[in-house]
Structures are given as structure tokens and as C-alpha cells.
Amino acid sequence: KEQEALSTFFHEPKGPVTAAEGGTYSLVIGAGLLVAAACGYAVFKELFVETLEYQVYGKALEEIQQDPRVMVRLGSPIKGYGSDSRNRRAK
């Protein structure tokens, strides 16, 4: 009786895996790897790639900070919102 309980708990395959089963397992594993790669790409892009909007913002801020007419009227130093932070979301 114990042997039957153990054999149902530890399921041992009774034969070799068929081609259909192997193909299905491969598709499931491939889909999982694809999802993991997409998540990794999204995280990398969010953390390390600067978008066009932030590039334009940085360039415009640099030009304003170096313009003597703006310095005379507004004073110096000129800071942009969130420019003290390296965090992209704070800008």
C-alpha cells in the first residue's frame, strides 16, 4: 500500500516522450524565454536609454543656460525642473 502511495506521489513517466509532447514543451519554454527577453529589454530601455524628448529638453536647457541675454534677465545659475537629479522621471 505504501508503494502505491509513493508511486502516485512521485510520478514516473511510463514511456518516452512523444514528438508532439516534446514539441509542445519546446514551444512553452520558447514562449517563456521570449516573455523574459521582452521584459529584460523593457527594463533596459527604461533605465538606460534616453528618449528623444529628454535629449531635446537637455539641449534646450544647455542653450538657455549659456545665453548671456537670459542670464542678464533671469540671473545665474539657471536650473531646469529636475535637472539636479539624474533620475529621468524627476525631469
PDB file of C-alpha atoms in Angstrom:
ATOM      1  CA  LYS A   1       0.000   0.000   0.000  1.00  0.00           C
ATOM      2  CA  GLU A   2       2.871   2.403   0.763  1.00  0.00           C
ATOM      3  CA  GLN A   3       4.426   1.573  -2.588  1.00  0.00           C
ATOM      4  CA  GLU A   4       1.238   2.618  -4.398  1.00  0.00           C
ATOM      5  CA  ALA A   5       1.081   5.885  -2.459  1.00  0.00           C
ATOM      6  CA  LEU A   6       4.707   6.664  -3.279  1.00  0.00           C
ATOM      7  CA  SER A   7       4.286   5.763  -6.932  1.00  0.00           C
ATOM      8  CA  THR A   8       1.329   8.149  -7.258  1.00  0.00           C
ATOM      9  CA  PHE A   9       3.234  10.890  -5.411  1.00  0.00           C
ATOM     10  CA  PHE A  10       6.418  10.507  -7.449  1.00  0.00           C
ATOM     11  CA  HIS A  11       5.024  10.200 -10.937  1.00  0.00           C
ATOM     12  CA  GLU A  12       7.443   8.370 -13.155  1.00  0.00           C
ATOM     13  CA  PRO A  13       6.819   8.513 -16.888  1.00  0.00           C
ATOM     14  CA  LYS A  14       5.957   5.141 -18.281  1.00  0.00           C
ATOM     15  CA  GLY A  15       7.480   5.669 -21.707  1.00  0.00           C
ATOM     16  CA  PRO A  16       9.496   8.035 -23.833  1.00  0.00           C
ATOM     17  CA  VAL A  17       8.142  11.493 -24.587  1.00  0.00           C
ATOM     18  CA  THR A  18       6.422  11.632 -27.962  1.00  0.00           C
ATOM     19  CA  ALA A  19       7.358  14.150 -30.629  1.00  0.00           C
ATOM     20  CA  ALA A  20       4.123  16.076 -30.056  1.00  0.00           C
ATOM     21  CA  GLU A  21       4.779  16.361 -26.324  1.00  0.00           C
ATOM     22  CA  GLY A  22       8.386  17.370 -26.904  1.00  0.00           C
ATOM     23  CA  GLY A  23       7.337  19.986 -29.425  1.00  0.00           C
ATOM     24  CA  THR A  24       4.724  21.385 -27.069  1.00  0.00           C
ATOM     25  CA  TYR A  25       7.270  21.590 -24.239  1.00  0.00           C
ATOM     26  CA  SER A  26       9.681  23.350 -26.578  1.00  0.00           C
ATOM     27  CA  LEU A  27       7.028  25.890 -27.577  1.00  0.00           C
ATOM     28  CA  VAL A  28       6.134  26.600 -23.945  1.00  0.00           C
ATOM     29  CA  ILE A  29       9.800  27.037 -22.996  1.00  0.00           C
ATOM     30  CA  GLY A  30      10.406  29.232 -26.055  1.00  0.00           C
ATOM     31  CA  ALA A  31       7.402  31.416 -25.225  1.00  0.00           C
ATOM     32  CA  GLY A  32       8.638  31.795 -21.647  1.00  0.00           C
ATOM     33  CA  LEU A  33      12.093  32.812 -22.848  1.00  0.00           C
ATOM     34  CA  LEU A  34      10.548  35.288 -25.276  1.00  0.00           C
ATOM     35  CA  VAL A  35       8.483  36.895 -22.498  1.00  0.00           C
ATOM     36  CA  ALA A  36      11.557  37.077 -20.231  1.00  0.00           C
ATOM     37  CA  ALA A  37      13.610  38.676 -23.025  1.00  0.00           C
ATOM     38  CA  ALA A  38      10.854  41.233 -23.696  1.00  0.00           C
ATOM     39  CA  CYS A  39      10.726  42.135 -20.004  1.00  0.00           C
ATOM     40  CA  GLY A  40      14.511  42.462 -19.883  1.00  0.00           C
ATOM     41  CA  TYR A  41      14.505  44.716 -22.941  1.00  0.00           C
ATOM     42  CA  ALA A  42      11.770  46.923 -21.463  1.00  0.00           C
ATOM     43  CA  VAL A  43      13.671  47.314 -18.182  1.00  0.00           C
ATOM     44  CA  PHE A  44      16.948  48.073 -20.002  1.00  0.00           C
ATOM     45  CA  LYS A  45      15.289  50.624 -22.278  1.00  0.00           C
ATOM     46  CA  GLU A  46      13.538  52.332 -19.364  1.00  0.00           C
ATOM     47  CA  LEU A  47      16.661  52.594 -17.234  1.00  0.00           C
ATOM     48  CA  PHE A  48      19.466  53.226 -19.701  1.00  0.00           C
ATOM     49  CA  VAL A  49      18.140  54.646 -22.985  1.00  0.00           C
ATOM     50  CA  GLU A  50      17.340  58.357 -23.049  1.00  0.00           C
ATOM     51  CA  THR A  51      14.260  59.191 -25.102  1.00  0.00           C
ATOM     52  CA  LEU A  52      14.144  61.916 -27.737  1.00  0.00           C
ATOM     53  CA  GLU A  53      12.080  64.218 -25.523  1.00  0.00           C
ATOM     54  CA  TYR A  54      14.742  64.217 -22.806  1.00  0.00           C
ATOM     55  CA  GLN A  55      17.511  64.782 -25.370  1.00  0.00           C
ATOM     56  CA  VAL A  56      15.677  67.823 -26.745  1.00  0.00           C
ATOM     57  CA  TYR A  57      14.989  69.075 -23.204  1.00  0.00           C
ATOM     58  CA  GLY A  58      18.672  68.772 -22.256  1.00  0.00           C
ATOM     59  CA  LYS A  59      19.852  70.511 -25.406  1.00  0.00           C
ATOM     60  CA  ALA A  60      17.381  73.394 -24.979  1.00  0.00           C
ATOM     61  CA  LEU A  61      18.337  73.788 -21.312  1.00  0.00           C
ATOM     62  CA  GLU A  62      22.040  73.940 -22.214  1.00  0.00           C
ATOM     63  CA  GLU A  63      21.403  76.644 -24.814  1.00  0.00           C
ATOM     64  CA  ILE A  64      19.346  78.715 -22.379  1.00  0.00           C
ATOM     65  CA  GLN A  65      21.953  78.353 -19.625  1.00  0.00           C
ATOM     66  CA  GLN A  66      24.702  79.607 -21.961  1.00  0.00           C
ATOM     67  CA  ASP A  67      22.753  82.518 -23.454  1.00  0.00           C
ATOM     68  CA  PRO A  68      24.008  85.783 -21.896  1.00  0.00           C
ATOM     69  CA  ARG A  69      20.704  87.594 -22.588  1.00  0.00           C
ATOM     70  CA  VAL A  70      18.827  85.045 -20.489  1.00  0.00           C
ATOM     71  CA  MET A  71      21.455  85.244 -17.712  1.00  0.00           C
ATOM     72  CA  VAL A  72      21.066  89.033 -17.534  1.00  0.00           C
ATOM     73  CA  ARG A  73      17.284  88.872 -17.286  1.00  0.00           C
ATOM     74  CA  LEU A  74      16.852  85.800 -15.071  1.00  0.00           C
ATOM     75  CA  GLY A  75      20.149  85.598 -13.238  1.00  0.00           C
ATOM     76  CA  SER A  76      22.580  82.780 -12.893  1.00  0.00           C
ATOM     77  CA  PRO A  77      22.627  79.794 -12.442  1.00  0.00           C
ATOM     78  CA  ILE A  78      19.595  78.715 -14.405  1.00  0.00           C
ATOM     79  CA  LYS A  79      18.248  75.313 -13.434  1.00  0.00           C
ATOM     80  CA  GLY A  80      15.673  73.212 -15.205  1.00  0.00           C
ATOM     81  CA  TYR A  81      12.993  71.322 -13.334  1.00  0.00           C
ATOM     82  CA  GLY A  82      14.550  68.077 -12.135  1.00  0.00           C
ATOM     83  CA  SER A  83      17.941  68.863 -13.668  1.00  0.00           C
ATOM     84  CA  ASP A  84      19.744  68.307 -10.347  1.00  0.00           C
ATOM     85  CA  SER A  85      18.588  64.717 -10.360  1.00  0.00           C
ATOM     86  CA  ARG A  86      19.970  62.000 -12.621  1.00  0.00           C
ATOM     87  CA  ASN A  87      16.552  60.357 -12.404  1.00  0.00           C
ATOM     88  CA  ARG A  88      14.797  60.681 -15.729  1.00  0.00           C
ATOM     89  CA  ARG A  89      11.361  60.691 -14.115  1.00  0.00           C
ATOM     90  CA  ALA A  90      12.210  63.722 -11.968  1.00  0.00           C
ATOM     91  CA  LYS A  91      12.811  65.915 -15.024  1.00  0.00           C
TER      92      LYS A  91
END
